[in-house]
mmCIF file of C-alpha atoms in Angstrom:
data_model
loop_
_atom_site.group_PDB
_atom_site.id
_atom_site.type_symbol
_atom_site.label_atom_id
_atom_site.label_comp_id
_atom_site.label_asym_id
_atom_site.label_seq_id
_atom_site.Cartn_x
_atom_site.Cartn_y
_atom_site.Cartn_z
ATOM 1 C CA MET A 1098 -18.142 -11.227 -22.563
ATOM 2 C CA ASN A 1099 -17.224 -10.094 -19.079
ATOM 3 C CA PRO A 1100 -18.495 -6.489 -18.615
ATOM 4 C CA LEU A 1101 -15.259 -5.559 -16.807
ATOM 5 C CA ARG A 1102 -13.536 -5.969 -20.152
ATOM 6 C CA THR A 1103 -15.991 -3.784 -22.144
ATOM 7 C CA GLY A 1104 -14.074 -2.100 -24.968
ATOM 8 C CA ARG A 1105 -13.686 1.621 -25.514
ATOM 9 C CA ALA A 1106 -16.630 3.089 -27.420
ATOM 10 C CA THR A 1107 -15.945 5.014 -30.601
ATOM 11 C CA VAL A 1108 -16.413 8.763 -30.592
ATOM 12 C CA ALA A 1109 -19.376 8.518 -32.911
ATOM 13 C CA VAL A 1110 -21.443 6.385 -30.555
ATOM 14 C CA ALA A 1111 -19.978 7.455 -27.209
ATOM 15 C CA ALA A 1112 -23.064 9.361 -26.073
ATOM 16 C CA ALA A 1113 -25.386 6.506 -27.001
ATOM 17 C CA VAL A 1114 -23.219 3.962 -25.196
ATOM 18 C CA VAL A 1115 -23.155 6.056 -22.029
ATOM 19 C CA LEU A 1116 -26.938 6.404 -22.111
ATOM 20 C CA SER A 1117 -27.292 2.692 -22.711
ATOM 21 C CA PHE A 1118 -25.020 1.831 -19.795
ATOM 22 C CA THR A 1119 -26.925 4.212 -17.547
ATOM 23 C CA SER A 1120 -30.295 2.771 -18.405
ATOM 24 C CA ALA A 1121 -28.956 -0.750 -17.851
ATOM 25 C CA GLY A 1122 -27.856 0.187 -14.339
ATOM 26 C CA PHE A 1123 -24.125 -0.032 -14.927
ATOM 27 C CA ALA A 1124 -21.871 1.971 -12.561
ATOM 28 C CA SER A 1125 -19.269 4.051 -14.355
ATOM 29 C CA GLY A 1126 -16.481 6.257 -13.023
ATOM 30 C CA ALA A 1127 -16.123 9.824 -14.153
ATOM 31 C CA SER A 1128 -13.218 10.578 -16.455
ATOM 32 C CA GLY A 1129 -10.437 11.834 -14.207
ATOM 33 C CA ALA A 1130 -8.123 12.467 -17.151
ATOM 34 C CA ALA A 1131 -8.025 12.123 -20.910
ATOM 35 C CA GLY A 1132 -8.136 8.473 -21.923
ATOM 36 C CA ASP A 1133 -10.009 7.206 -18.841
ATOM 37 C CA VAL A 1134 -12.164 4.151 -19.476
ATOM 38 C CA PRO A 1135 -15.391 3.904 -17.436
ATOM 39 C CA ARG A 1136 -15.676 0.476 -15.814
ATOM 40 C CA ASP A 1137 -18.751 -1.298 -14.581
ATOM 41 C CA HIS A 1138 -18.587 -3.620 -11.620
ATOM 42 C CA GLY A 1139 -21.035 -6.346 -12.506
ATOM 43 C CA GLY A 1140 -20.125 -9.869 -13.529
ATOM 44 C CA ASP A 1141 -17.785 -12.210 -11.732
ATOM 45 C CA GLU A 1142 -14.311 -10.813 -12.384
ATOM 46 C CA ILE A 1143 -12.743 -7.881 -10.544
ATOM 47 C CA THR A 1144 -9.214 -6.563 -11.105
ATOM 48 C CA VAL A 1145 -7.241 -5.307 -8.101
ATOM 49 C CA GLY A 1146 -3.850 -3.610 -8.072
ATOM 50 C CA ILE A 1147 -1.408 -4.615 -5.324
ATOM 51 C CA LYS A 1148 2.321 -4.611 -4.687
ATOM 52 C CA TYR A 1149 4.066 -7.836 -5.651
ATOM 53 C CA ASP A 1150 7.290 -7.277 -3.730
ATOM 54 C CA GLN A 1151 6.385 -6.140 -0.200
ATOM 55 C CA PRO A 1152 6.225 -9.010 2.310
ATOM 56 C CA GLY A 1153 3.459 -8.455 4.835
ATOM 57 C CA ILE A 1154 1.832 -5.853 2.558
ATOM 58 C CA GLY A 1155 1.512 -7.332 -0.915
ATOM 59 C CA LEU A 1156 3.632 -10.219 -2.132
ATOM 60 C CA LYS A 1157 3.411 -12.590 -5.077
ATOM 61 C CA THR A 1158 4.929 -15.850 -3.858
ATOM 62 C CA PRO A 1159 6.906 -18.291 -6.014
ATOM 63 C CA ASP A 1160 3.897 -20.627 -6.190
ATOM 64 C CA GLY A 1161 1.750 -17.855 -7.668
ATOM 65 C CA THR A 1162 -0.327 -17.035 -4.598
ATOM 66 C CA TYR A 1163 -0.666 -13.597 -2.997
ATOM 67 C CA THR A 1164 -0.197 -12.668 0.644
ATOM 68 C CA GLY A 1165 -0.108 -9.570 2.824
ATOM 69 C CA PHE A 1166 -2.272 -7.085 4.685
ATOM 70 C CA ASP A 1167 -3.303 -5.229 1.531
ATOM 71 C CA VAL A 1168 -4.226 -8.550 -0.075
ATOM 72 C CA ASP A 1169 -6.416 -9.435 2.907
ATOM 73 C CA VAL A 1170 -8.066 -5.997 2.876
ATOM 74 C CA ALA A 1171 -8.656 -6.168 -0.878
ATOM 75 C CA THR A 1172 -10.097 -9.684 -0.636
ATOM 76 C CA TYR A 1173 -12.513 -8.553 2.084
ATOM 77 C CA ILE A 1174 -13.577 -5.543 0.003
ATOM 78 C CA ALA A 1175 -14.105 -7.714 -3.069
ATOM 79 C CA LYS A 1176 -16.291 -10.056 -1.011
ATOM 80 C CA GLU A 1177 -18.443 -7.142 0.129
ATOM 81 C CA LEU A 1178 -18.747 -6.066 -3.511
ATOM 82 C CA GLY A 1179 -20.105 -9.521 -4.357
ATOM 83 C CA HIS A 1180 -16.969 -11.318 -5.528
ATOM 84 C CA ASP A 1181 -15.455 -14.611 -4.389
ATOM 85 C CA PRO A 1182 -11.648 -14.736 -4.000
ATOM 86 C CA SER A 1183 -11.501 -16.772 -7.213
ATOM 87 C CA ASP A 1184 -13.056 -13.806 -9.073
ATOM 88 C CA ILE A 1185 -10.102 -11.534 -8.256
ATOM 89 C CA VAL A 1186 -7.532 -10.841 -10.948
ATOM 90 C CA TRP A 1187 -4.439 -9.476 -9.217
ATOM 91 C CA LYS A 1188 -2.375 -6.922 -11.103
ATOM 92 C CA GLU A 1189 0.967 -5.473 -10.077
ATOM 93 C CA ALA A 1190 0.666 -1.804 -9.135
ATOM 94 C CA LYS A 1191 4.142 -0.319 -8.920
ATOM 95 C CA SER A 1192 4.315 3.024 -7.157
ATOM 96 C CA ALA A 1193 4.940 5.032 -10.321
ATOM 97 C CA ASP A 1194 2.116 3.313 -12.230
ATOM 98 C CA ARG A 1195 -0.789 3.530 -9.794
ATOM 99 C CA GLU A 1196 -2.532 6.668 -11.050
ATOM 100 C CA THR A 1197 -2.157 5.553 -14.670
ATOM 101 C CA LEU A 1198 -3.648 2.126 -13.940
ATOM 102 C CA LEU A 1199 -6.719 3.757 -12.416
ATOM 103 C CA GLN A 1200 -7.122 6.445 -15.054
ATOM 104 C CA ARG A 1201 -6.901 3.923 -17.904
ATOM 105 C CA GLY A 1202 -9.359 1.593 -16.200
ATOM 106 C CA ASP A 1203 -6.843 -1.261 -16.023
ATOM 107 C CA VAL A 1204 -7.908 -1.999 -12.441
ATOM 108 C CA ASP A 1205 -11.080 -1.519 -10.423
ATOM 109 C CA PHE A 1206 -9.245 -0.421 -7.285
ATOM 110 C CA ILE A 1207 -5.751 -0.366 -5.834
ATOM 111 C CA ALA A 1208 -4.590 -1.465 -2.382
ATOM 112 C CA ALA A 1209 -0.831 -1.024 -2.490
ATOM 113 C CA SER A 1210 0.588 0.920 0.492
ATOM 114 C CA TYR A 1211 -0.960 3.882 -1.317
ATOM 115 C CA SER A 1212 -0.635 7.011 0.834
ATOM 116 C CA ILE A 1213 -3.315 9.674 0.393
ATOM 117 C CA ASN A 1214 -1.912 13.084 -0.498
ATOM 118 C CA ASP A 1215 -3.069 16.238 -2.268
ATOM 119 C CA LYS A 1216 -1.076 15.603 -5.445
ATOM 120 C CA ARG A 1217 -2.615 12.172 -5.934
ATOM 121 C CA LEU A 1218 -6.098 13.440 -5.118
ATOM 122 C CA GLU A 1219 -5.891 15.631 -8.206
ATOM 123 C CA LYS A 1220 -5.858 12.475 -10.332
ATOM 124 C CA VAL A 1221 -7.693 9.743 -8.395
ATOM 125 C CA ASP A 1222 -10.079 9.278 -5.487
ATOM 126 C CA PHE A 1223 -9.414 7.358 -2.287
ATOM 127 C CA ALA A 1224 -11.605 5.296 -0.014
ATOM 128 C CA GLY A 1225 -10.419 5.036 3.565
ATOM 129 C CA PRO A 1226 -7.928 5.523 5.029
ATOM 130 C CA TYR A 1227 -7.650 1.936 6.244
ATOM 131 C CA LEU A 1228 -4.207 2.078 7.886
ATOM 132 C CA LEU A 1229 -2.154 4.839 9.501
ATOM 133 C CA ALA A 1230 1.522 4.069 9.044
ATOM 134 C CA HIS A 1231 4.587 6.132 9.966
ATOM 135 C CA GLN A 1232 8.080 6.477 8.607
ATOM 136 C CA ASP A 1233 10.340 4.520 10.926
ATOM 137 C CA VAL A 1234 13.623 2.643 11.018
ATOM 138 C CA LEU A 1235 14.448 -1.019 11.335
ATOM 139 C CA ILE A 1236 17.577 -1.869 13.326
ATOM 140 C CA ARG A 1237 19.250 -5.017 14.623
ATOM 141 C CA ALA A 1238 17.535 -6.492 17.654
ATOM 142 C CA ASP A 1239 20.720 -6.251 19.752
ATOM 143 C CA ASP A 1240 21.533 -2.649 18.768
ATOM 144 C CA ASP A 1241 20.964 -0.269 21.678
ATOM 145 C CA SER A 1242 22.818 2.672 20.117
ATOM 146 C CA ILE A 1243 19.789 4.019 18.198
ATOM 147 C CA LYS A 1244 17.163 5.080 20.722
ATOM 148 C CA GLN A 1245 15.900 8.261 19.056
ATOM 149 C CA PRO A 1246 15.945 9.668 15.512
ATOM 150 C CA SER A 1247 18.939 11.940 16.157
ATOM 151 C CA ASP A 1248 21.010 8.846 16.957
ATOM 152 C CA LEU A 1249 21.000 8.150 13.212
ATOM 153 C CA ASN A 1250 23.723 10.792 12.826
ATOM 154 C CA ASN A 1251 26.921 9.115 11.589
ATOM 155 C CA LYS A 1252 25.010 5.863 11.054
ATOM 156 C CA LYS A 1253 24.706 4.093 7.701
ATOM 157 C CA LEU A 1254 21.070 4.533 6.737
ATOM 158 C CA CYS A 1255 19.628 2.493 3.894
ATOM 159 C CA SER A 1256 16.614 2.939 1.656
ATOM 160 C CA VAL A 1257 15.845 2.008 -1.938
ATOM 161 C CA THR A 1258 16.969 4.034 -4.923
ATOM 162 C CA GLY A 1259 14.417 6.713 -5.730
ATOM 163 C CA SER A 1260 12.812 6.697 -2.285
ATOM 164 C CA THR A 1261 12.510 9.959 -0.385
ATOM 165 C CA SER A 1262 12.502 8.323 3.056
ATOM 166 C CA ALA A 1263 16.236 8.351 3.742
ATOM 167 C CA GLN A 1264 16.657 11.844 2.317
ATOM 168 C CA ASN A 1265 13.860 13.082 4.588
ATOM 169 C CA VAL A 1266 15.789 11.806 7.589
ATOM 170 C CA LYS A 1267 18.996 13.476 6.452
ATOM 171 C CA ASP A 1268 17.286 16.760 5.607
ATOM 172 C CA LYS A 1269 15.096 17.084 8.694
ATOM 173 C CA ILE A 1270 16.337 14.830 11.493
ATOM 174 C CA ALA A 1271 19.899 13.523 11.240
ATOM 175 C CA PRO A 1272 21.983 15.623 8.810
ATOM 176 C CA ASP A 1273 25.099 13.533 9.405
ATOM 177 C CA ALA A 1274 23.451 10.225 8.534
ATOM 178 C CA GLN A 1275 25.347 8.327 5.826
ATOM 179 C CA LEU A 1276 22.842 7.498 3.108
ATOM 180 C CA GLN A 1277 23.112 4.167 1.340
ATOM 181 C CA GLU A 1278 20.787 3.429 -1.581
ATOM 182 C CA TYR A 1279 20.185 -0.132 -2.691
ATOM 183 C CA GLY A 1280 18.011 -1.572 -5.432
ATOM 184 C CA GLY A 1281 15.471 -3.084 -3.038
ATOM 185 C CA TYR A 1282 14.609 -3.394 0.628
ATOM 186 C CA SER A 1283 15.689 -7.038 0.669
ATOM 187 C CA GLU A 1284 19.227 -5.855 -0.102
ATOM 188 C CA CYS A 1285 18.995 -3.299 2.704
ATOM 189 C CA LEU A 1286 17.942 -6.022 5.142
ATOM 190 C CA THR A 1287 20.806 -8.272 4.069
ATOM 191 C CA GLY A 1288 23.189 -5.377 4.707
ATOM 192 C CA LEU A 1289 21.554 -4.733 8.067
ATOM 193 C CA GLN A 1290 21.876 -8.377 9.034
ATOM 194 C CA ASN A 1291 25.547 -8.428 8.018
ATOM 195 C CA GLY A 1292 26.404 -5.200 9.846
ATOM 196 C CA VAL A 1293 27.147 -3.256 6.663
ATOM 197 C CA ILE A 1294 24.052 -1.121 7.310
ATOM 198 C CA ASP A 1295 22.976 0.317 10.681
ATOM 199 C CA ALA A 1296 19.333 1.099 9.912
ATOM 200 C CA VAL A 1297 16.751 0.796 7.148
ATOM 201 C CA THR A 1298 14.029 3.405 6.755
ATOM 202 C CA THR A 1299 10.593 3.469 5.106
ATOM 203 C CA ASP A 1300 7.003 3.075 6.362
ATOM 204 C CA ASP A 1301 6.801 1.062 9.591
ATOM 205 C CA SER A 1302 4.187 -1.255 8.067
ATOM 206 C CA ILE A 1303 6.541 -2.168 5.221
ATOM 207 C CA LEU A 1304 9.465 -2.670 7.607
ATOM 208 C CA ALA A 1305 7.293 -4.843 9.871
ATOM 209 C CA GLY A 1306 6.305 -6.960 6.897
ATOM 210 C CA TYR A 1307 9.914 -7.650 5.991
ATOM 211 C CA ALA A 1308 10.934 -8.298 9.593
ATOM 212 C CA SER A 1309 8.053 -10.768 9.967
ATOM 213 C CA GLN A 1310 9.580 -13.138 7.415
ATOM 214 C CA ALA A 1311 10.711 -16.433 8.904
ATOM 215 C CA GLU A 1312 14.367 -15.923 7.954
ATOM 216 C CA PHE A 1313 14.499 -12.679 9.918
ATOM 217 C CA LYS A 1314 12.682 -13.846 13.037
ATOM 218 C CA ASP A 1315 14.019 -12.108 16.183
ATOM 219 C CA LYS A 1316 16.848 -10.461 14.241
ATOM 220 C CA PHE A 1317 15.434 -6.950 13.853
ATOM 221 C CA LYS A 1318 13.277 -4.442 15.727
ATOM 222 C CA LEU A 1319 11.413 -1.272 14.836
ATOM 223 C CA GLY A 1320 12.626 2.003 16.287
ATOM 224 C CA GLY A 1321 9.073 3.243 16.896
ATOM 225 C CA PHE A 1322 10.029 6.802 15.910
ATOM 226 C CA LYS A 1323 6.899 7.816 13.910
ATOM 227 C CA MET A 1324 8.730 10.349 11.748
ATOM 228 C CA SER A 1325 5.766 10.958 9.418
ATOM 229 C CA ASN A 1326 2.103 10.063 8.978
ATOM 230 C CA GLU A 1327 1.171 7.877 6.014
ATOM 231 C CA ASN A 1328 -2.578 7.443 5.522
ATOM 232 C CA TYR A 1329 -3.062 4.363 3.340
ATOM 233 C CA GLY A 1330 -6.136 4.561 1.125
ATOM 234 C CA ILE A 1331 -7.832 2.433 -1.502
ATOM 235 C CA GLY A 1332 -7.339 4.132 -4.853
ATOM 236 C CA VAL A 1333 -10.275 4.309 -7.267
ATOM 237 C CA GLN A 1334 -10.975 6.134 -10.501
ATOM 238 C CA LYS A 1335 -11.917 9.791 -10.110
ATOM 239 C CA GLY A 1336 -15.643 10.063 -9.455
ATOM 240 C CA SER A 1337 -16.162 6.312 -9.081
ATOM 241 C CA ASP A 1338 -19.167 5.079 -7.122
ATOM 242 C CA LEU A 1339 -16.870 2.416 -5.692
ATOM 243 C CA LYS A 1340 -15.481 4.883 -3.163
ATOM 244 C CA ALA A 1341 -18.631 4.852 -1.022
ATOM 245 C CA LYS A 1342 -19.066 1.085 -1.368
ATOM 246 C CA ILE A 1343 -15.462 0.413 -0.333
ATOM 247 C CA ASN A 1344 -15.788 2.755 2.648
ATOM 248 C CA THR A 1345 -18.789 0.734 3.801
ATOM 249 C CA ALA A 1346 -16.773 -2.481 3.410
ATOM 250 C CA LEU A 1347 -13.858 -1.057 5.400
ATOM 251 C CA GLU A 1348 -16.154 -0.001 8.232
ATOM 252 C CA LYS A 1349 -17.583 -3.520 8.365
ATOM 253 C CA MET A 1350 -14.097 -5.066 8.321
ATOM 254 C CA VAL A 1351 -13.142 -3.059 11.391
ATOM 255 C CA ALA A 1352 -16.429 -3.695 13.182
ATOM 256 C CA ASP A 1353 -16.371 -7.490 12.805
ATOM 257 C CA GLY A 1354 -12.743 -7.877 13.921
ATOM 258 C CA SER A 1355 -11.345 -8.897 10.526
ATOM 259 C CA TRP A 1356 -9.123 -5.798 10.364
ATOM 260 C CA ASP A 1357 -7.405 -6.591 13.688
ATOM 261 C CA ALA A 1358 -6.966 -10.224 12.646
ATOM 262 C CA ALA A 1359 -5.294 -9.163 9.385
ATOM 263 C CA VAL A 1360 -2.907 -6.826 11.228
ATOM 264 C CA GLU A 1361 -1.869 -9.555 13.668
ATOM 265 C CA LYS A 1362 -1.491 -12.136 10.919
ATOM 266 C CA ASN A 1363 0.759 -10.016 8.712
ATOM 267 C CA PHE A 1364 2.682 -7.799 11.139
ATOM 268 C CA GLY A 1365 2.510 -9.540 14.513
ATOM 269 C CA PRO A 1366 5.827 -11.428 14.325
ATOM 270 C CA ALA A 1367 7.718 -8.103 14.077
ATOM 271 C CA GLY A 1368 6.131 -6.655 17.208
ATOM 272 C CA TYR A 1369 4.529 -3.897 15.153
ATOM 273 C CA GLN A 1370 2.742 -1.407 17.408
ATOM 274 C CA ASN A 1371 0.050 -0.415 14.947
ATOM 275 C CA GLU A 1372 -2.274 2.513 15.306
ATOM 276 C CA PRO A 1373 -5.982 1.732 15.823
ATOM 277 C CA ALA A 1374 -8.024 1.479 12.638
ATOM 278 C CA PRO A 1375 -8.449 5.025 11.305
ATOM 279 C CA LYS A 1376 -11.842 6.648 10.856
ATOM 280 C CA ILE A 1377 -13.071 6.827 7.294
ATOM 281 C CA GLY A 1378 -12.310 10.230 5.792
ATOM 282 C CA VAL A 1379 -10.029 11.362 8.637
ATOM 283 C CA ILE A 1380 -6.561 12.157 7.318
ATOM 284 C CA VAL A 1381 -3.869 12.567 9.975
ATOM 285 C CA LYS A 1382 -1.396 15.245 8.892
#
């Protein structure tokens, strides 16, 4: 039996099981919330949470493969933890499910455009950060009317339903922006391409990933407005020993040039002006 799939111990033998795991050298995460399942990280298989629907970040393709910057980062981390790519079990980590997946022990770690913030730190731990992104806008390549954030006033600004990005712009930057909410960013981009939408807003890394798709080549550009700081971290279970190990892997990825190569591979076609690799533990407010 793969130790990553070890079942939940009964209450009657819980203390004995924990002692047994400890003496056997298994690494277990502390219980961040009721119902947490300690996971050990031996064996061949490792389960990683990613986004399935963000081109350039985390995307499950029609042929069942996975691509994107987060996928490349996660694969590198898994290698440093002793796992071949074939050992990785990818699991979809939707934004609303990420803390629950970690707390239940459904995944070993999450790399899914997962911004570090105080609310999330109450429930999970983060390695990193490994990318500093910013809220930005994507506009048509031939549109010269939006040169600064305030130019979004009276423009049709699109984001996905439930996102706070567009509302942040309207509340703090361009109160006369006309908010348009669609079901997904792909719909926003179609509207942008057709002239129904003037700008799409979310993290610049996500926008760059969409704009880097072949069908959108040379059609869009990033505003470069940096309207917020989003420190992407690798989510782990509260108290997990994986945090330190992943930090070591991230430092190596930057040092050997693999981080820069992954940025260029996934975001380069959009002309994404990325920030340098952040320092481990340094959160930019």
